[in-house]
Coordinates of C-alpha atoms in Angstrom, one line a residue:
Chain S
M313 CA -23.0 -11.8 -1.3
K314 CA -22.8 -9.1 1.5
L315 CA -24.7 -6.0 0.7
A316 CA -23.9 -2.6 1.9
T317 CA -26.5 0.5 1.2
I318 CA -25.5 3.9 1.7
V319 CA -28.9 6.0 2.0
A320 CA -28.8 9.1 -0.1
F321 CA -31.6 11.7 -0.7
D322 CA -31.8 15.4 -2.2
N323 CA -29.3 17.7 -0.8
F324 CA -27.3 14.7 0.7
T325 CA -23.9 16.1 2.3
D326 CA -21.3 15.4 -0.3
I327 CA -18.8 13.7 1.9
D328 CA -21.2 11.6 3.7
V329 CA -22.3 9.7 0.8
F330 CA -18.8 9.7 -1.1
L331 CA -16.5 9.0 1.9
A332 CA -18.6 6.0 2.6
W333 CA -18.7 4.9 -0.9
D334 CA -15.1 5.3 -1.6
L335 CA -14.4 3.4 1.8
L336 CA -16.8 0.4 1.2
N337 CA -15.7 0.3 -2.4
R338 CA -12.2 -0.4 -0.9
V339 CA -13.5 -3.5 0.8
K340 CA -14.5 -4.9 -2.4
I341 CA -11.1 -5.1 -3.7
N342 CA -10.1 -8.1 -1.6
N343 CA -13.8 -9.3 -1.0
K344 CA -15.5 -10.2 -3.8
D345 CA -18.7 -11.3 -2.1
F346 CA -19.1 -7.3 -1.0
E347 CA -21.6 -5.2 -2.9
V348 CA -22.2 -1.3 -2.2
K349 CA -25.1 0.5 -3.4
I350 CA -26.3 4.2 -3.1
V351 CA -30.1 4.2 -2.5
G352 CA -32.4 6.7 -2.6
T353 CA -36.2 7.7 -3.5
K354 CA -35.2 8.8 -7.1
D355 CA -33.2 7.7 -10.1
K356 CA -31.1 10.6 -9.3
H357 CA -30.4 12.9 -6.1
K358 CA -28.1 16.0 -6.3
S359 CA -25.8 16.8 -3.3
V360 CA -26.2 19.8 -1.3
C361 CA -23.0 21.3 -3.2
G362 CA -24.5 20.3 -6.5
I363 CA -23.1 17.0 -7.5
E364 CA -26.0 14.9 -9.3
I365 CA -25.6 11.1 -8.9
E366 CA -27.4 8.2 -10.1
T367 CA -28.8 6.1 -7.4
H368 CA -28.1 2.1 -7.8
G369 CA -31.4 1.2 -6.2
K370 CA -34.5 2.2 -4.0
I371 CA -34.5 2.5 -0.3
K372 CA -36.4 -0.9 0.0
E373 CA -33.1 -2.5 -0.7
C374 CA -31.9 -1.5 2.6
N375 CA -34.3 -4.1 4.1
N376 CA -32.1 -7.0 2.8
A377 CA -28.9 -5.5 3.3
D378 CA -25.9 -6.5 5.6
L379 CA -24.9 -3.0 6.3
V380 CA -27.2 0.2 6.1
F381 CA -25.7 3.7 6.5
F382 CA -27.6 6.9 6.5
A383 CA -25.9 9.8 5.3
S384 CA -26.9 13.3 6.6
G385 CA -27.9 16.4 5.2
P386 CA -30.9 19.3 5.5
E387 CA -33.3 17.1 3.9
T388 CA -33.3 14.5 7.1
R389 CA -35.4 17.2 8.9
K390 CA -38.2 16.4 6.5
L391 CA -37.7 12.7 6.0
Y392 CA -37.7 11.7 9.6
K393 CA -41.4 13.3 9.9
D394 CA -42.4 11.7 6.5
L395 CA -44.5 8.5 7.3
D396 CA -44.4 7.4 3.7
Y397 CA -40.6 7.6 3.8
L398 CA -40.3 5.7 7.0
N399 CA -42.7 3.1 6.1
Q400 CA -40.4 1.9 3.3
F401 CA -37.8 0.8 6.0
N402 CA -38.2 -2.5 7.7
L403 CA -34.9 -2.9 9.2
N404 CA -33.7 -5.4 11.7
P405 CA -30.8 -4.5 14.1
E406 CA -30.6 -8.2 15.4
K407 CA -29.5 -9.2 11.7
Q408 CA -28.2 -6.1 10.1
I409 CA -25.5 -3.3 11.0
I410 CA -27.3 0.1 11.1
C411 CA -25.7 3.3 11.5
S412 CA -25.8 6.9 11.0
M413 CA -23.7 10.1 10.1
C414 CA -24.6 13.2 11.7
S415 CA -28.3 14.3 11.1
G416 CA -29.0 11.0 9.5
A417 CA -29.5 9.8 13.4
L418 CA -32.9 11.5 13.2
I419 CA -34.0 8.9 10.6
L420 CA -32.8 6.3 12.9
G421 CA -34.6 7.8 15.7
A422 CA -37.9 8.2 13.9
L423 CA -37.7 4.5 13.0
G424 CA -37.4 3.4 16.7
I425 CA -33.8 1.8 16.0
L426 CA -32.3 4.0 18.9
N427 CA -35.2 3.2 21.3
G428 CA -33.8 2.5 24.9
I429 CA -30.2 3.3 23.8
T430 CA -27.9 6.2 23.4
A431 CA -26.9 8.1 20.6
T432 CA -24.8 10.9 18.8
T433 CA -25.4 13.3 16.0
Y434 CA -24.4 16.7 14.8
P435 CA -24.6 19.5 17.2
T436 CA -27.3 21.4 15.4
A437 CA -29.5 18.3 15.5
F438 CA -29.1 17.4 19.4
E439 CA -32.6 18.9 20.1
E440 CA -34.5 17.1 17.5
L441 CA -32.9 13.7 18.3
K442 CA -33.8 14.3 22.0
A443 CA -37.3 15.4 21.1
L444 CA -37.6 11.9 19.7
G445 CA -36.8 10.5 23.4
I446 CA -33.4 9.6 22.5
E447 CA -30.5 10.2 24.9
V448 CA -27.8 12.3 23.1
I449 CA -24.2 11.8 23.9
K450 CA -22.7 15.1 22.9
D451 CA -18.9 14.8 23.4
Y452 CA -18.6 11.4 21.7
H453 CA -17.7 10.9 17.6
I454 CA -19.2 7.6 17.7
V455 CA -21.7 5.6 20.0
T456 CA -22.4 2.0 19.3
H457 CA -24.7 -0.5 20.7
K458 CA -24.3 -4.1 19.5
N459 CA -25.3 -3.6 15.5
I460 CA -26.3 0.0 16.0
G461 CA -23.6 2.8 15.6
T462 CA -24.2 6.7 15.3
A463 CA -21.5 9.1 14.8
A464 CA -21.0 12.8 14.5
G465 CA -18.9 14.9 12.3
C466 CA -18.1 14.0 8.6
L467 CA -14.5 12.5 9.3
A468 CA -15.9 10.3 12.1
A469 CA -17.4 8.2 9.1
V470 CA -14.0 6.5 8.9
D471 CA -14.1 5.2 12.5
L472 CA -18.0 4.4 12.1
L473 CA -17.5 2.6 9.1
G474 CA -14.3 1.0 10.4
W475 CA -16.5 -0.5 13.3
A476 CA -19.2 -1.5 10.7
I477 CA -16.9 -3.6 8.7
E478 CA -15.3 -5.0 11.6
K479 CA -18.7 -6.2 12.4
V480 CA -19.8 -7.5 8.9
Y481 CA -16.2 -9.1 8.5
D482 CA -13.3 -8.7 10.8
K483 CA -10.7 -6.4 12.2
N484 CA -8.1 -7.1 9.6
I485 CA -10.6 -6.3 6.6
S486 CA -11.8 -3.2 8.5
Q487 CA -8.1 -1.8 9.0
D488 CA -7.3 -2.6 5.4
M489 CA -10.0 -0.5 4.3
I490 CA -8.8 2.4 6.6
K491 CA -5.1 2.1 5.8
Y492 CA -5.2 3.3 2.2
V493 CA -6.9 6.4 2.8
L494 CA -4.6 7.4 6.0
P495 CA -2.1 10.4 5.5
V496 CA 1.4 9.0 4.8
G497 CA 3.3 8.8 8.1
T498 CA 0.2 8.3 10.2
K499 CA -0.7 4.8 11.6
I500 CA -3.9 3.1 13.2
T501 CA -2.9 3.6 16.6
E502 CA -5.4 1.4 18.6
N503 CA -8.4 -1.3 17.5
L504 CA -10.3 2.0 15.7
G505 CA -10.1 5.6 16.5
F506 CA -7.5 6.3 14.0
L507 CA -8.4 10.1 14.7
N508 CA -7.8 9.3 18.3
P509 CA -10.1 11.7 19.9
P510 CA -10.6 11.6 23.7
H511 CA -13.6 9.4 23.6
R512 CA -13.8 7.1 20.9
Q513 CA -16.7 4.6 21.4
A514 CA -19.3 4.2 23.9
T515 CA -21.6 1.6 24.9
K516 CA -24.0 3.0 27.7
R517 CA -27.3 1.4 28.9
Chain L
M63 CA -13.7 36.5 -7.7
K64 CA -11.4 33.8 -6.4
L65 CA -11.5 30.4 -8.4
A66 CA -10.2 27.2 -7.1
T67 CA -10.2 24.2 -9.7
I68 CA -10.3 20.7 -8.9
V69 CA -8.6 18.7 -11.9
A70 CA -10.2 15.4 -12.4
F71 CA -10.1 12.7 -15.0
D72 CA -11.5 9.5 -16.1
N73 CA -10.9 7.0 -13.2
F74 CA -10.2 9.7 -10.6
T75 CA -10.0 8.5 -7.0
D76 CA -13.5 9.4 -5.8
I77 CA -12.3 10.8 -2.1
D78 CA -9.7 12.9 -3.8
V79 CA -12.2 14.9 -5.8
F80 CA -15.2 14.7 -3.6
L81 CA -13.5 15.7 -0.2
A82 CA -11.9 18.6 -2.1
W83 CA -15.2 19.6 -3.4
D84 CA -16.7 19.4 0.1
L85 CA -14.3 21.2 1.7
L86 CA -13.9 24.0 -0.9
N87 CA -17.7 24.5 -0.9
R88 CA -17.6 25.0 2.8
V89 CA -15.5 28.3 2.0
K90 CA -18.3 29.7 -0.2
I91 CA -20.4 29.8 2.7
N92 CA -19.0 32.9 4.2
N93 CA -17.1 34.0 1.2
K94 CA -19.2 34.9 -1.6
D95 CA -16.3 35.6 -3.8
F96 CA -15.2 32.1 -3.9
E97 CA -15.8 29.9 -6.7
V98 CA -15.2 26.4 -7.1
K99 CA -14.9 24.1 -10.3
I100 CA -14.2 20.5 -11.0
V101 CA -12.4 20.6 -14.4
G102 CA -11.4 17.9 -16.8
T103 CA -10.7 17.0 -20.5
K104 CA -14.5 15.9 -20.9
D105 CA -18.0 17.0 -20.3
K106 CA -18.4 14.2 -18.1
H107 CA -15.5 11.8 -16.1
K108 CA -16.3 8.6 -14.1
S109 CA -14.6 7.7 -10.9
V110 CA -12.6 4.7 -10.3
C111 CA -15.3 3.3 -8.3
G112 CA -18.0 4.4 -11.1
I113 CA -19.6 7.7 -10.0
E114 CA -19.9 9.6 -13.3
I115 CA -20.0 13.6 -12.7
E116 CA -20.4 16.5 -14.9
T117 CA -17.5 18.8 -15.1
H118 CA -17.8 22.4 -14.5
G119 CA -15.1 23.5 -17.1
K120 CA -12.1 22.3 -19.1
I121 CA -8.4 22.0 -17.7
K122 CA -7.6 25.3 -19.3
E123 CA -9.7 27.2 -16.5
C124 CA -6.7 26.2 -14.3
N125 CA -4.5 28.8 -15.8
N126 CA -6.7 31.6 -14.4
A127 CA -7.4 30.0 -11.1
D128 CA -6.2 31.3 -7.6
L129 CA -5.9 27.7 -6.4
V130 CA -5.2 24.5 -8.5
F131 CA -5.7 21.2 -6.9
F132 CA -4.6 17.9 -8.7
A133 CA -6.8 14.5 -7.7
S134 CA -5.0 11.4 -8.1
G135 CA -6.1 8.0 -9.7
P136 CA -4.7 5.4 -12.0
E137 CA -5.0 7.7 -15.2
T138 CA -2.5 10.0 -13.9
R139 CA 0.2 7.4 -14.9
K140 CA -1.0 8.1 -18.4
L141 CA -1.4 11.8 -18.3
Y142 CA 1.9 12.9 -17.0
K143 CA 3.5 11.4 -20.3
D144 CA 0.8 13.0 -22.2
L145 CA 2.3 16.2 -23.9
D146 CA -1.2 17.3 -25.5
Y147 CA -2.6 17.2 -21.9
L148 CA 0.4 18.8 -20.4
N149 CA 0.5 21.7 -22.9
Q150 CA -2.8 22.9 -22.1
F151 CA -1.5 23.9 -18.7
N152 CA 0.2 27.2 -18.4
L153 CA 0.4 27.5 -14.4
N154 CA 2.3 29.8 -12.7
P155 CA 3.5 29.5 -9.0
E156 CA 4.4 32.8 -8.4
K157 CA 0.7 33.8 -8.6
Q158 CA -1.1 30.7 -7.8
I159 CA -1.5 28.2 -5.3
I160 CA -1.0 24.7 -7.0
C161 CA -1.0 21.5 -5.0
S162 CA -1.5 17.6 -5.5
M163 CA -2.8 14.6 -3.7
C164 CA -1.0 11.2 -4.2
S165 CA -0.1 10.5 -7.6
G166 CA -1.4 13.8 -8.8
A167 CA 2.2 14.9 -7.9
L168 CA 3.2 13.2 -11.1
I169 CA 1.4 15.8 -13.4
L170 CA 3.1 18.7 -11.2
G171 CA 6.5 17.1 -11.7
A172 CA 6.0 16.7 -15.4
L173 CA 4.8 20.2 -15.8
G174 CA 8.2 21.3 -14.1
I175 CA 6.5 22.9 -11.1
L176 CA 8.6 20.7 -8.6
N177 CA 11.9 21.3 -10.2
G178 CA 14.3 21.9 -7.5
I179 CA 12.1 21.4 -4.7
T180 CA 11.0 18.3 -2.6
A181 CA 7.7 16.6 -2.8
T182 CA 5.6 13.9 -1.6
T183 CA 3.3 11.4 -3.3
Y184 CA 1.4 7.9 -2.6
P185 CA 4.1 5.3 -2.0
T186 CA 3.2 3.3 -5.3
A187 CA 4.2 6.6 -7.2
F188 CA 7.5 7.3 -5.4
E189 CA 9.5 5.7 -7.8
E190 CA 8.1 7.4 -10.9
L191 CA 8.2 10.7 -9.1
K192 CA 11.8 10.1 -8.4
A193 CA 12.4 9.4 -12.1
L194 CA 11.3 12.7 -13.2
G195 CA 14.2 14.1 -10.7
I196 CA 12.2 15.2 -7.9
E197 CA 13.7 14.5 -4.5
V198 CA 10.8 12.6 -2.9
I199 CA 10.0 12.8 0.9
K200 CA 8.7 9.5 2.0
D201 CA 7.5 10.1 5.4
Y202 CA 5.6 13.5 5.5
H203 CA 1.9 13.5 4.4
I204 CA 2.3 17.1 3.4
V205 CA 5.1 19.0 1.9
T206 CA 5.0 22.6 1.1
H207 CA 7.3 25.0 -0.6
K208 CA 6.0 28.8 -0.8
N209 CA 2.8 28.1 -3.1
I210 CA 3.3 24.6 -4.0
G211 CA 1.8 21.7 -1.9
T212 CA 2.1 18.0 -2.1
A213 CA 0.2 15.4 0.2
A214 CA -0.1 11.8 0.3
G215 CA -2.8 9.7 1.7
C216 CA -6.4 10.8 0.7
L217 CA -7.1 12.0 4.3
A218 CA -4.3 14.4 4.0
A219 CA -6.0 16.4 1.6
V220 CA -7.7 18.0 4.8
D221 CA -4.4 19.6 5.8
L222 CA -3.3 20.1 2.2
L223 CA -6.4 22.2 1.6
G224 CA -6.2 23.8 5.0
W225 CA -2.8 25.0 4.1
A226 CA -4.2 26.1 0.5
I227 CA -7.1 28.1 2.0
E228 CA -4.7 29.7 4.5
K229 CA -2.6 30.9 1.4
V230 CA -5.6 32.0 -0.4
Y231 CA -7.4 33.8 2.5
D232 CA -6.2 33.3 6.1
K233 CA -5.9 31.1 9.0
N234 CA -9.4 31.9 10.1
I235 CA -10.9 30.8 7.1
S236 CA -8.9 27.8 6.6
Q237 CA -9.7 26.4 10.2
D238 CA -13.6 27.4 9.7
M239 CA -13.6 25.2 6.8
I240 CA -11.9 22.1 8.5
K241 CA -14.0 22.3 11.9
Y242 CA -17.2 21.7 10.5
V243 CA -15.9 18.3 9.1
L244 CA -13.8 17.1 12.2
P245 CA -15.4 14.5 14.3
V246 CA -17.5 15.8 17.4
G247 CA -15.1 16.3 20.1
T248 CA -11.9 16.7 18.3
K249 CA -10.1 19.9 18.2
I250 CA -7.7 21.5 15.8
T251 CA -4.9 21.0 17.9
E252 CA -2.2 23.1 16.2
N253 CA -1.9 25.5 13.2
L254 CA -2.9 23.0 10.5
G255 CA -2.2 19.3 11.2
F256 CA -5.5 18.4 12.5
L257 CA -4.4 14.5 12.1
N258 CA -1.3 15.5 14.1
P259 CA 0.8 13.0 12.6
P260 CA 4.5 13.0 13.4
H261 CA 5.6 15.5 10.7
R262 CA 3.0 17.4 9.4
Q263 CA 4.6 19.9 7.0
A264 CA 8.0 20.4 5.6
T265 CA 9.9 23.1 3.9
K266 CA 13.5 21.8 2.5
R267 CA 15.8 23.1 0.2

């Protein structure tokens, strides 16, 4: 089995958790060895817009996952300074695909995952990520280094997860995941980058 | 107050309800007169990928809403033939903005909302929508006629709701809603159509 965990918390950004949840569940349709769990510190977490969901497990499950995806939300500003929270993670970017949306990068930064590489985050979190000693790329919506990816702007999750699933499986399965959510009449124009912004992927340092 | 209702049902497509929910809640930030409710036939509905949510009201609330958005999901194939369900709606496209994602168009079609106009839907529902006597536009991701809009392909919801909020308020508020979810580094390149597919809006007949 391959396991993907979506890390949620109180006041998570709705679309960050639910877009990842929807996309990753599409991978399951043709890949019965794939499992997706929303994990957190509680049995239930409520989104910033007020949707309460049951989690499928605790954050420690990330330590055994093939793919770990950190959502964003105002709570990240507390969590990345919370040692009790951080100490529950024992992630290994040599063996796991690890990625974050927007301010979720602060948690990756605090965990040391981004040490020595570049990253992106939502503009409102640029300074905090920099303060962790991370070189922030401000005009890319997705920045990847080997197994580590960061993305900025909710809809960039499509490209981030496209990249991640290509790493976990292959390009065909990644594109299968994305093609069903694309507006009718649009195409995946190149490798990933369905949104086709000026810079879609960077590997610096 | 202005009310937007998102119509959910059992086995709703996750992203259809949650993307609309996230986007429309962003309108509330600067427009305190705006209210968003997920409505259904039950107190709780579970998504096709297994997320159970509490609804905020029943489908009859659509009859007094300024904006009515129908999600999609396999259940639409039953609902559009269910007279008890359909008879609870008393929508008025002269006074309300009425729109649908993907197979949600089948419900609009069955309600007679699409009579005499063109519409789009997800390719797997083309034939059923045609069978209702509706002329289906197959290569547009969004088709609008006055206050009625249909869209196809989950992410087309961004353009559909952009169009809808421009109708309910104005272009500034619509673009404000969209800009925060765009991948960092991308721009709204024209009026709506952030995804910029070959045809982004049609008004035929």
